[in-house]
Amino acid sequence: LAALPAQYRVVIILRYWQDLSYQEIAEITGSTESAVKSRLHRARQMMALQLEQEDAFLKPDENIQEFSERAVNRKVAEHAMS
């Protein structure tokens, strides 16, 4: 969420954390309902892409221990390269 540009982050927070309607978000942000829907769609796409790039999904044949080990190994490798 923190990696999203502000215009996308704010609509995600207002919609999913504050449970506001499209109309309420449009009023708060000074935009149209259409713009709010577009920003939400783009924000969800950006977050999905980010998760895919981070390989953050549990694979179908993987248990939680394997997933955790893979995540730790990825972070160790990232740290070693920086």
XYZ file of N, CA and C in Angstrom:
246
model
N 0.832 -1.201 0.000
C 0.000 0.000 0.000
C 0.871 1.258 0.000
N 1.927 1.233 0.772
C 2.792 2.409 0.871
C 3.467 2.739 -0.454
N 3.620 1.763 -1.328
C 4.283 1.991 -2.612
C 3.369 2.666 -3.634
N 2.084 2.718 -3.356
C 1.148 3.340 -4.290
C 1.287 4.857 -4.273
N 1.102 5.492 -5.440
C 1.031 6.955 -5.455
C -0.147 7.419 -4.584
N -0.040 8.598 -4.026
C -1.032 9.103 -3.068
C -2.463 9.069 -3.597
N -2.667 9.423 -4.863
C -4.036 9.469 -5.400
C -4.694 8.092 -5.416
N -3.891 7.048 -5.490
C -4.430 5.685 -5.469
C -4.546 5.163 -4.036
N -3.551 5.482 -3.234
C -3.550 5.028 -1.844
C -4.757 5.570 -1.088
N -5.080 6.851 -1.302
C -6.174 7.472 -0.548
C -7.522 6.819 -0.877
N -7.765 6.494 -2.146
C -9.059 5.883 -2.473
C -9.164 4.462 -1.919
N -8.041 3.747 -1.894
C -8.040 2.401 -1.300
C -8.372 2.493 0.186
N -7.733 3.410 0.870
C -7.972 3.560 2.310
C -9.413 3.978 2.587
N -9.912 4.951 1.845
C -11.282 5.411 2.076
C -12.307 4.320 1.762
N -12.050 3.538 0.750
C -13.008 2.500 0.352
C -12.960 1.289 1.279
N -11.763 0.776 1.531
C -11.652 -0.500 2.235
C -11.397 -0.383 3.731
N -10.811 0.710 4.186
C -10.604 0.883 5.618
C -11.752 1.679 6.235
N -12.192 2.718 5.512
C -13.260 3.565 6.041
C -14.639 3.143 5.546
N -14.674 2.226 4.585
C -15.925 1.671 4.043
C -16.853 2.749 3.479
N -16.268 3.710 2.778
C -17.054 4.782 2.187
C -17.552 4.392 0.795
N -18.640 5.015 0.388
C -19.183 4.765 -0.949
C -18.358 5.511 -1.993
N -18.571 5.152 -3.257
C -17.888 5.856 -4.346
C -18.231 7.354 -4.305
N -19.490 7.646 -4.063
C -19.934 9.039 -4.016
C -19.244 9.798 -2.882
N -19.159 9.185 -1.708
C -18.501 9.841 -0.574
C -17.020 10.095 -0.862
N -16.372 9.116 -1.474
C -14.953 9.270 -1.811
C -14.780 10.385 -2.838
N -15.673 10.422 -3.815
C -15.610 11.476 -4.843
C -15.740 12.855 -4.203
N -16.644 12.991 -3.260
C -16.831 14.281 -2.579
C -15.582 14.672 -1.792
N -15.010 13.724 -1.088
C -13.825 13.996 -0.268
C -12.630 14.369 -1.138
N -12.462 13.662 -2.249
C -11.293 13.881 -3.102
C -11.517 14.952 -4.162
N -12.732 15.436 -4.274
C -13.027 16.454 -5.270
C -12.972 15.927 -6.693
N -13.364 14.672 -6.861
C -13.362 14.070 -8.191
C -14.728 13.449 -8.471
N -14.835 12.766 -9.574
C -16.099 12.123 -9.940
C -16.117 10.676 -9.464
N -17.306 10.092 -9.417
C -17.406 8.673 -9.066
C -16.648 7.813 -10.071
N -16.719 8.201 -11.324
C -16.011 7.474 -12.376
C -14.505 7.479 -12.126
N -13.982 8.630 -11.731
C -12.548 8.740 -11.444
C -12.175 7.875 -10.238
N -13.042 7.850 -9.240
C -12.797 7.022 -8.050
C -12.741 5.548 -8.445
N -13.698 5.105 -9.233
C -13.721 3.707 -9.673
C -12.471 3.365 -10.483
N -12.067 4.280 -11.354
C -10.859 4.055 -12.156
C -9.623 3.964 -11.274
N -9.522 4.865 -10.309
C -8.359 4.843 -9.404
C -8.328 3.577 -8.567
N -9.491 3.136 -8.098
C -9.533 1.892 -7.332
C -9.094 0.710 -8.195
N -9.566 0.674 -9.418
C -9.190 -0.408 -10.329
C -7.680 -0.406 -10.580
N -7.141 0.765 -10.877
C -5.701 0.868 -11.137
C -4.887 0.536 -9.886
N -5.361 0.963 -8.732
C -4.649 0.683 -7.483
C -4.611 -0.818 -7.216
N -5.729 -1.493 -7.438
C -5.750 -2.948 -7.248
C -4.816 -3.641 -8.230
N -4.763 -3.146 -9.464
C -3.845 -3.714 -10.457
C -2.396 -3.518 -10.022
N -2.066 -2.327 -9.549
C -0.699 -2.036 -9.104
C -0.298 -2.930 -7.929
N -1.222 -3.101 -6.974
C -0.908 -3.936 -5.812
C -0.746 -5.395 -6.217
N -1.573 -5.878 -7.132
C -1.454 -7.256 -7.603
C -0.121 -7.468 -8.310
N 0.265 -6.523 -9.141
C 1.539 -6.621 -9.839
C 2.702 -6.614 -8.857
N 2.620 -5.759 -7.858
C 3.672 -5.694 -6.849
C 3.789 -7.025 -6.110
N 2.662 -7.615 -5.752
C 2.700 -8.907 -5.067
C 3.270 -9.995 -5.961
N 2.909 -9.984 -7.225
C 3.464 -10.962 -8.161
C 4.970 -10.807 -8.277
N 5.429 -9.579 -8.369
C 6.858 -9.326 -8.499
C 7.618 -9.737 -7.240
N 6.972 -9.639 -6.115
C 7.606 -10.036 -4.859
C 7.472 -11.530 -4.598
N 6.743 -12.206 -5.472
C 6.523 -13.644 -5.317
C 5.937 -13.928 -3.939
N 4.956 -13.135 -3.553
C 4.414 -13.171 -2.203
C 3.219 -14.103 -2.046
N 2.891 -14.851 -3.076
C 1.747 -15.737 -2.975
C 2.165 -17.143 -2.555
N 1.346 -17.757 -1.757
C 1.539 -19.148 -1.384
C 1.209 -20.003 -2.599
N 2.164 -20.806 -3.031
C 1.950 -21.650 -4.202
C 1.017 -22.795 -3.840
N 0.255 -23.328 -4.805
C -0.753 -24.356 -4.506
C -0.201 -25.587 -3.791
N 1.007 -26.002 -4.120
C 1.564 -27.219 -3.523
C 2.538 -26.917 -2.385
N 2.509 -25.706 -1.873
C 3.473 -25.267 -0.874
C 2.794 -25.113 0.487
N 3.448 -25.611 1.536
C 2.880 -25.388 2.869
C 3.421 -24.082 3.445
N 2.879 -23.668 4.545
C 3.223 -22.356 5.108
C 4.684 -22.281 5.524
N 5.256 -23.381 5.965
C 6.670 -23.403 6.350
C 7.562 -23.151 5.131
N 7.260 -23.801 4.023
C 8.029 -23.599 2.794
C 7.892 -22.156 2.307
N 6.686 -21.638 2.402
C 6.437 -20.250 2.002
C 7.272 -19.299 2.854
N 7.288 -19.520 4.158
C 8.053 -18.661 5.068
C 9.544 -18.725 4.762
N 10.041 -19.920 4.517
C 11.461 -20.076 4.199
C 11.805 -19.368 2.892
N 10.929 -19.465 1.902
C 11.165 -18.805 0.623
C 11.187 -17.287 0.811
N 10.282 -16.779 1.632
C 10.230 -15.337 1.891
C 11.499 -14.863 2.602
N 11.955 -15.623 3.576
C 13.178 -15.260 4.303
C 14.372 -15.303 3.356
N 14.468 -16.342 2.552
C 15.576 -16.455 1.603
C 15.585 -15.298 0.615
N 14.405 -14.874 0.177
C 14.305 -13.756 -0.749
C 14.815 -12.474 -0.086
N 14.430 -12.246 1.165
C 14.860 -11.037 1.873
C 16.377 -11.062 2.130
N 16.911 -12.216 2.447
C 18.354 -12.344 2.668
C 19.101 -12.031 1.377
N 18.602 -12.559 0.261
C 19.238 -12.300 -1.036
C 19.161 -10.832 -1.404
N 18.021 -10.188 -1.151
C 17.881 -8.766 -1.429
C 18.860 -7.944 -0.604
N 18.986 -8.315 0.665
C 19.895 -7.594 1.551
C 21.356 -7.763 1.107
N 21.704 -8.951 0.686
C 23.068 -9.237 0.249
C 23.425 -8.438 -1.010
N 22.428 -8.169 -1.845
C 22.677 -7.442 -3.100
C 22.715 -5.933 -2.899
N 22.264 -5.465 -1.743
C 22.210 -4.002 -1.539
C 23.464 -3.484 -0.879
